[in-house]
Each structure stands twice: as structure tokens, then as C-alpha cells.
PDB file of C-alpha atoms in Angstrom:
ATOM      1  CA  PRO A 137     -32.314  20.304  35.577  1.00 49.00           C
ATOM      2  CA  GLU A 138     -28.959  21.710  36.403  1.00 52.00           C
ATOM      3  CA  GLY A 139     -26.307  20.959  33.766  1.00 50.00           C
ATOM      4  CA  GLY A 140     -28.855  20.581  30.973  1.00 50.00           C
ATOM      5  CA  HIS A 141     -29.417  17.512  28.871  1.00 50.00           C
ATOM      6  CA  LEU A 142     -25.732  16.491  28.946  1.00 48.00           C
ATOM      7  CA  SER A 143     -25.892  15.643  32.614  1.00 48.00           C
ATOM      8  CA  ASN A 144     -28.295  12.765  32.010  1.00 51.00           C
ATOM      9  CA  THR A 145     -26.583   9.400  32.084  1.00 52.00           C
ATOM     10  CA  ALA A 146     -27.707   6.161  30.622  1.00 53.00           C
ATOM     11  CA  THR A 147     -27.634   2.991  32.642  1.00 54.00           C
ATOM     12  CA  LEU A 148     -26.466  -0.099  30.822  1.00 52.00           C
ATOM     13  CA  HIS A 149     -28.041  -3.354  31.848  1.00 52.00           C
ATOM     14  CA  PRO A 150     -26.447  -6.702  31.175  1.00 54.00           C
ATOM     15  CA  VAL A 151     -28.047  -8.649  28.361  1.00 55.00           C
ATOM     16  CA  LEU A 152     -30.279 -11.236  29.891  1.00 55.00           C
ATOM     17  CA  SER A 153     -29.964 -14.675  28.455  1.00 60.00           C
ATOM     18  CA  ILE A 154     -33.133 -16.270  27.283  1.00 64.00           C
ATOM     19  CA  PRO A 155     -33.388 -19.974  28.088  1.00 68.00           C
ATOM     20  CA  GLY A 156     -33.209 -22.066  24.917  1.00 67.00           C
ATOM     21  CA  ALA A 157     -32.106 -19.130  22.739  1.00 64.00           C
ATOM     22  CA  GLN A 158     -29.334 -19.862  20.261  1.00 66.00           C
ATOM     23  CA  PRO A 159     -26.453 -17.407  19.928  1.00 62.00           C
ATOM     24  CA  PRO A 160     -26.243 -15.698  16.545  1.00 62.00           C
ATOM     25  CA  ASN A 161     -24.166 -17.508  13.961  1.00 61.00           C
ATOM     26  CA  PRO A 162     -20.630 -16.184  14.043  1.00 61.00           C
ATOM     27  CA  ARG A 163     -19.156 -15.017  10.761  1.00 60.00           C
ATOM     28  CA  PRO A 164     -16.965 -17.617   9.123  1.00 64.00           C
ATOM     29  CA  PRO A 165     -13.283 -16.858   9.622  1.00 73.00           C
ATOM     30  CA  ILE A 166     -11.545 -14.965   6.852  1.00 78.00           C
ATOM     31  CA  PRO A 167      -8.763 -16.970   5.189  1.00 84.00           C
ATOM     32  CA  SER A 168      -5.201 -16.131   6.209  1.00 88.00           C
ATOM     33  CA  ALA A 169      -3.186 -13.512   4.340  1.00 89.00           C
ATOM     34  CA  PHE A 170      -1.175 -16.352   2.780  1.00 92.00           C
ATOM     35  CA  GLN A 171      -4.327 -18.108   1.539  1.00 90.00           C
ATOM     36  CA  ARG A 172      -5.730 -14.858   0.130  1.00 91.00           C
ATOM     37  CA  ALA A 173      -2.415 -14.074  -1.615  1.00 93.00           C
ATOM     38  CA  CYS A 174      -2.430 -17.549  -3.195  1.00 93.00           C
ATOM     39  CA  LEU A 175      -6.039 -17.048  -4.272  1.00 92.00           C
ATOM     40  CA  ALA A 176      -5.153 -13.724  -5.909  1.00 93.00           C
ATOM     41  CA  ALA A 177      -2.237 -15.406  -7.721  1.00 95.00           C
ATOM     42  CA  LYS A 178      -4.496 -18.246  -8.890  1.00 94.00           C
ATOM     43  CA  THR A 179      -7.069 -15.721 -10.069  1.00 94.00           C
ATOM     44  CA  ALA A 180      -4.381 -13.953 -12.111  1.00 96.00           C
ATOM     45  CA  ALA A 181      -3.253 -17.288 -13.608  1.00 96.00           C
ATOM     46  CA  ASP A 182      -6.833 -18.273 -14.433  1.00 95.00           C
ATOM     47  CA  ASN A 183      -7.264 -14.976 -16.297  1.00 96.00           C
ATOM     48  CA  LYS A 184      -4.150 -15.076 -18.513  1.00 97.00           C
ATOM     49  CA  GLY A 185      -1.811 -13.357 -16.079  1.00 97.00           C
ATOM     50  CA  GLN A 186       1.867 -13.956 -16.717  1.00 97.00           C
ATOM     51  CA  ASP A 187       5.042 -14.056 -14.622  1.00 97.00           C
ATOM     52  CA  ILE A 188       3.079 -14.362 -11.365  1.00 97.00           C
ATOM     53  CA  ALA A 189       4.995 -13.991  -8.118  1.00 97.00           C
ATOM     54  CA  VAL A 190       3.948 -13.986  -4.472  1.00 96.00           C
ATOM     55  CA  LEU A 191       6.448 -12.172  -2.262  1.00 96.00           C
ATOM     56  CA  ASP A 192       6.475 -12.863   1.476  1.00 95.00           C
ATOM     57  CA  LEU A 193       7.141  -9.512   3.171  1.00 94.00           C
ATOM     58  CA  ARG A 194       6.531 -10.663   6.752  1.00 92.00           C
ATOM     59  CA  GLY A 195      10.221 -10.450   7.645  1.00 88.00           C
ATOM     60  CA  VAL A 196      10.891  -7.332   5.571  1.00 92.00           C
ATOM     61  CA  THR A 197       8.251  -4.749   6.505  1.00 92.00           C
ATOM     62  CA  PRO A 198       5.500  -4.463   9.101  1.00 92.00           C
ATOM     63  CA  LEU A 199       3.193  -2.755   6.588  1.00 93.00           C
ATOM     64  CA  PHE A 200       2.181  -5.752   4.457  1.00 92.00           C
ATOM     65  CA  ASP A 201       2.426  -9.516   4.651  1.00 94.00           C
ATOM     66  CA  PHE A 202       2.363 -10.341   0.935  1.00 95.00           C
ATOM     67  CA  PHE A 203       2.681  -8.790  -2.524  1.00 96.00           C
ATOM     68  CA  VAL A 204       1.082 -10.577  -5.434  1.00 97.00           C
ATOM     69  CA  VAL A 205       2.699  -9.393  -8.663  1.00 98.00           C
ATOM     70  CA  SER A 206       1.505 -10.327 -12.139  1.00 98.00           C
ATOM     71  CA  THR A 207       1.635  -9.073 -15.705  1.00 98.00           C
ATOM     72  CA  GLY A 208      -1.317  -8.669 -18.031  1.00 97.00           C
ATOM     73  CA  PRO A 209      -0.221  -8.777 -21.681  1.00 97.00           C
ATOM     74  CA  SER A 210      -2.956  -6.309 -22.672  1.00 97.00           C
ATOM     75  CA  ARG A 211      -5.160  -3.635 -21.117  1.00 97.00           C
ATOM     76  CA  ARG A 212      -8.135  -5.987 -21.300  1.00 97.00           C
ATOM     77  CA  VAL A 213      -6.269  -8.736 -19.411  1.00 97.00           C
ATOM     78  CA  VAL A 214      -5.072  -6.248 -16.767  1.00 97.00           C
ATOM     79  CA  HIS A 215      -8.690  -5.163 -16.210  1.00 97.00           C
ATOM     80  CA  THR A 216      -9.941  -8.752 -16.119  1.00 96.00           C
ATOM     81  CA  ILE A 217      -7.355  -9.802 -13.508  1.00 96.00           C
ATOM     82  CA  VAL A 218      -8.231  -6.791 -11.341  1.00 95.00           C
ATOM     83  CA  GLU A 219     -11.996  -7.305 -11.652  1.00 93.00           C
ATOM     84  CA  GLU A 220     -11.827 -11.049 -11.015  1.00 93.00           C
ATOM     85  CA  THR A 221      -9.555 -10.562  -7.998  1.00 91.00           C
ATOM     86  CA  GLY A 222     -12.122  -8.117  -6.650  1.00 87.00           C
ATOM     87  CA  ALA A 223     -14.892 -10.645  -7.356  1.00 86.00           C
ATOM     88  CA  VAL A 224     -13.373 -13.381  -5.143  1.00 81.00           C
ATOM     89  CA  ALA A 225     -12.667 -11.015  -2.257  1.00 74.00           C
ATOM     90  CA  PRO A 226     -16.137  -9.782  -1.156  1.00 59.00           C
ATOM     91  CA  PRO A 227     -18.039 -11.086   1.866  1.00 53.00           C
ATOM     92  CA  VAL A 228     -18.959 -14.742   1.964  1.00 53.00           C
ATOM     93  CA  ALA A 229     -22.650 -13.859   1.593  1.00 51.00           C
ATOM     94  CA  ALA A 230     -21.786 -12.356  -1.795  1.00 51.00           C
ATOM     95  CA  GLY A 231     -19.845 -15.465  -2.828  1.00 56.00           C
ATOM     96  CA  GLY A 232     -16.385 -14.231  -1.852  1.00 63.00           C
ATOM     97  CA  VAL A 233     -13.834 -15.177   0.768  1.00 69.00           C
ATOM     98  CA  GLY A 234     -14.776 -12.400   3.172  1.00 68.00           C
ATOM     99  CA  ASP A 235     -12.083  -9.835   2.377  1.00 76.00           C
ATOM    100  CA  THR A 236     -12.576  -6.143   1.751  1.00 81.00           C
ATOM    101  CA  ARG A 237     -10.597  -4.104  -0.741  1.00 86.00           C
ATOM    102  CA  ALA A 238      -9.481  -0.919   1.010  1.00 89.00           C
ATOM    103  CA  GLY A 239      -8.438   0.808  -2.197  1.00 92.00           C
ATOM    104  CA  ILE A 240      -7.464   0.567  -5.821  1.00 94.00           C
ATOM    105  CA  GLU A 241      -5.129   2.802  -7.814  1.00 96.00           C
ATOM    106  CA  GLY A 242      -4.176   2.962 -11.482  1.00 96.00           C
ATOM    107  CA  TYR A 243      -7.216   1.240 -12.977  1.00 95.00           C
ATOM    108  CA  GLU A 244      -7.928   3.909 -15.603  1.00 95.00           C
ATOM    109  CA  ALA A 245      -4.366   4.069 -16.934  1.00 95.00           C
ATOM    110  CA  SER A 246      -3.983   0.262 -16.636  1.00 94.00           C
ATOM    111  CA  LYS A 247      -0.192   0.431 -16.607  1.00 97.00           C
ATOM    112  CA  TRP A 248       0.169  -0.543 -12.932  1.00 97.00           C
ATOM    113  CA  VAL A 249      -2.955  -1.329 -10.913  1.00 97.00           C
ATOM    114  CA  VAL A 250      -2.579  -1.763  -7.155  1.00 97.00           C
ATOM    115  CA  GLN A 251      -5.314  -3.294  -5.024  1.00 95.00           C
ATOM    116  CA  ASP A 252      -4.988  -2.891  -1.267  1.00 94.00           C
ATOM    117  CA  TYR A 253      -6.427  -5.664   0.891  1.00 90.00           C
ATOM    118  CA  GLY A 254      -4.680  -4.527   4.073  1.00 89.00           C
ATOM    119  CA  ASP A 255      -2.097  -7.251   4.617  1.00 92.00           C
ATOM    120  CA  VAL A 256      -2.028  -8.259   0.927  1.00 93.00           C
ATOM    121  CA  LEU A 257      -1.262  -5.902  -1.971  1.00 95.00           C
ATOM    122  CA  VAL A 258      -2.062  -7.114  -5.483  1.00 96.00           C
ATOM    123  CA  HIS A 259      -0.028  -5.479  -8.267  1.00 97.00           C
ATOM    124  CA  VAL A 260      -1.025  -6.005 -11.904  1.00 98.00           C
ATOM    125  CA  PHE A 261       1.322  -4.498 -14.510  1.00 98.00           C
ATOM    126  CA  ASP A 262       1.457  -4.175 -18.246  1.00 97.00           C
ATOM    127  CA  PRO A 263       4.738  -5.695 -19.556  1.00 97.00           C
ATOM    128  CA  ASP A 264       6.647  -2.429 -20.134  1.00 97.00           C
ATOM    129  CA  THR A 265       5.753  -0.958 -16.750  1.00 97.00           C
ATOM    130  CA  ARG A 266       6.716  -4.120 -14.896  1.00 97.00           C
ATOM    131  CA  ASP A 267      10.040  -4.210 -16.682  1.00 97.00           C
ATOM    132  CA  TYR A 268      10.647  -0.528 -15.888  1.00 97.00           C
ATOM    133  CA  TYR A 269       9.847  -0.657 -12.149  1.00 97.00           C
ATOM    134  CA  LYS A 270      11.202  -4.174 -11.453  1.00 96.00           C
ATOM    135  CA  LEU A 271       9.178  -4.499  -8.266  1.00 94.00           C
ATOM    136  CA  ASP A 272      10.463  -8.049  -7.747  1.00 92.00           C
ATOM    137  CA  GLU A 273      14.034  -6.715  -7.628  1.00 94.00           C
ATOM    138  CA  LEU A 274      13.115  -3.733  -5.476  1.00 95.00           C
ATOM    139  CA  TRP A 275      11.778  -6.166  -2.838  1.00 95.00           C
ATOM    140  CA  ALA A 276      14.583  -8.703  -3.364  1.00 94.00           C
ATOM    141  CA  ASP A 277      14.833  -9.243   0.421  1.00 93.00           C
ATOM    142  CA  ALA A 278      11.379 -10.850   0.367  1.00 94.00           C
ATOM    143  CA  ARG A 279      11.019 -14.603  -0.089  1.00 93.00           C
ATOM    144  CA  LYS A 280       9.304 -15.789  -3.254  1.00 94.00           C
ATOM    145  CA  ILE A 281       6.545 -18.189  -2.286  1.00 92.00           C
ATOM    146  CA  ASP A 282       5.397 -21.195  -4.313  1.00 93.00           C
ATOM    147  CA  TRP A 283       1.757 -20.160  -4.388  1.00 92.00           C
ATOM    148  CA  GLN A 284       0.689 -23.232  -6.351  1.00 91.00           C
ATOM    149  CA  ASP A 285       1.486 -25.761  -3.608  1.00 88.00           C
ATOM    150  CA  GLY A 286      -0.623 -23.927  -0.994  1.00 79.00           C
ATOM    151  CA  GLU A 287       1.863 -24.600   1.826  1.00 83.00           C
ATOM    152  CA  ASP A 288       2.540 -21.569   4.010  1.00 84.00           C
ATOM    153  CA  PRO A 289       6.225 -21.703   4.960  1.00 83.00           C
ATOM    154  CA  GLY A 290       5.485 -19.464   7.932  1.00 83.00           C
ATOM    155  CA  PRO A 291       7.144 -16.180   8.697  1.00 79.00           C
ATOM    156  CA  PRO A 292      10.887 -16.055   8.239  1.00 76.00           C
ATOM    157  CA  ALA A 293      13.099 -16.313  11.289  1.00 68.00           C
ATOM    158  CA  PRO A 294      14.095 -12.897  12.570  1.00 65.00           C
ATOM    159  CA  ALA A 295      17.590 -11.827  11.698  1.00 59.00           C
ATOM    160  CA  VAL A 296      19.917 -11.670  14.688  1.00 54.00           C
ATOM    161  CA  VAL A 297      22.327  -8.790  14.618  1.00 53.00           C
ATOM    162  CA  ALA A 298      25.018  -8.452  17.272  1.00 55.00           C
ATOM    163  CA  VAL A 299      26.152  -4.923  17.907  1.00 60.00           C
ATOM    164  CA  ALA A 300      29.117  -4.042  20.093  1.00 61.00           C
ATOM    165  CA  VAL A 301      28.588  -0.872  22.080  1.00 65.00           C
ATOM    166  CA  GLU A 302      31.575   1.023  23.457  1.00 67.00           C
ATOM    167  CA  GLY A 303      31.415   1.489  27.206  1.00 62.00           C
ATOM    168  CA  ASP A 304      28.943  -1.360  27.691  1.00 55.00           C
ATOM    169  CA  GLU A 305      28.294  -1.805  31.405  1.00 57.00           C
ATOM    170  CA  ASP A 306      28.054  -5.596  31.109  1.00 55.00           C
ATOM    171  CA  GLU A 307      31.788  -6.157  30.534  1.00 52.00           C
ATOM    172  CA  THR A 308      33.293  -8.852  32.697  1.00 53.00           C
ATOM    173  CA  GLU A 309      36.559  -8.405  34.532  1.00 55.00           C
ATOM    174  CA  ASP A 310      37.996 -11.566  32.948  1.00 59.00           C
ATOM    175  CA  GLU A 311      38.139  -9.967  29.526  1.00 58.00           C
ATOM    176  CA  PRO A 312      41.349  -8.081  28.851  1.00 59.00           C
ATOM    177  CA  GLU A 313      40.838  -4.513  27.856  1.00 63.00           C
ATOM    178  CA  LEU A 314      42.215  -3.650  24.447  1.00 63.00           C
ATOM    179  CA  GLU A 315      44.357  -0.561  24.387  1.00 65.00           C
ATOM    180  CA  ALA A 316      44.265   1.659  21.373  1.00 64.00           C
ATOM    181  CA  GLU A 317      47.586   2.371  19.742  1.00 68.00           C
ATOM    182  CA  PRO A 318      48.668   5.942  20.287  1.00 67.00           C
ATOM    183  CA  GLU A 319      48.302   8.154  17.258  1.00 69.00           C
ATOM    184  CA  PRO A 320      51.591   9.444  15.866  1.00 70.00           C
ATOM    185  CA  GLU A 321      52.412  13.052  16.535  1.00 72.00           C
ATOM    186  CA  PRO A 322      52.225  15.263  13.475  1.00 71.00           C
ATOM    187  CA  GLU A 323      55.585  16.241  12.059  1.00 73.00           C
ATOM    188  CA  PRO A 324      56.532  19.880  12.420  1.00 70.00           C
ATOM    189  CA  LEU A 325      56.405  21.968   9.268  1.00 69.00           C
TER     190      LEU A 325
END
């Protein structure tokens, strides 16, 4: 045929419903980013993590919703926190909450391990590295969340910033126009 095999088109037919057939079971919903951040914090606490903080980044950056930051007092504890956090995240069929870890960095060195769950980043530090980088201070604009009470405070209210623009077309005639003071003439040398 003219045009070769690429000219063939497929016809899609609507799926016919079979009387009495049950729709497939939908996957259970994945917990919210807040719930998963709290679970990661609890997992760190249950595995000897120290100085655990959940930072709400929803009003600070569009990249992530939450940071979970904890300290492992030893390499073994850092590894345990990371492995146990990964163990609660897999699909529900595997006994997890249905999350997928997109990446992990720093596991071999075990100074600062970052696990990326998309909208939640889990940071596990050794004590010296956490003190050096001070991630909590770097993201000081983020709210610290009480992860133990399980209550999501919701995203922060957006900051309202008023900016005056010179020559704005929306000026009303009732407003008096401010005149700039003339600049003094330079004195002759």
C-alpha cells in the first residue's frame, strides 16, 4: 500500500461494559505529604534518631512540601533510620504506605543521607555534619511542625506584599500628586 506500514491506523473501540462485572479495586489513596512526613519522623524516633524536626516548606518553596531532619548518633543508627524509613514507604501490597522513593544520596558516607519522596525530603545527619550545615537555620522561614500530635496546620497564608509602581495608570484624580524637591545646583569650582 502507498505510504507503507506507517499509514495504517488503528481504530479504538469503547470498552464495552459487561453486565454484573465489578470494576477493578482502586488503589488505596496514598497518605498526604504531611502524614508521610510525620511517619518518617516517627520512624526516626523509633530508631534512636535525635533532634527530630519536621519543616513545613509549603509557603517557602514550590519544590517540596516538607523536610524531615534528624540526627543519628552513629553510622549504624543513621543507616537504620534510612532503611526503616524506606521500609514503611513501599506500596501497600508490600506492607508500606504506598510511597515511592525517587532517590537516595549519601548512604555510603553516612554523614548526610537524603531520601527523596517527591514532596517530602528526609535528611538524616551524623551530629557533626548537622551542626556544620545547620539545615534548620538555613530554612528558618519554614514553620516547624509538631509531628507528634498528627494535626496538619494546613499551608501557611500567603504573604501579601504591596508594591508601589511609579507611573501606575490606576491613580485617582483625588490624590494629590507629590512633587519632588528640586535638586540643588552644583557649586562652581
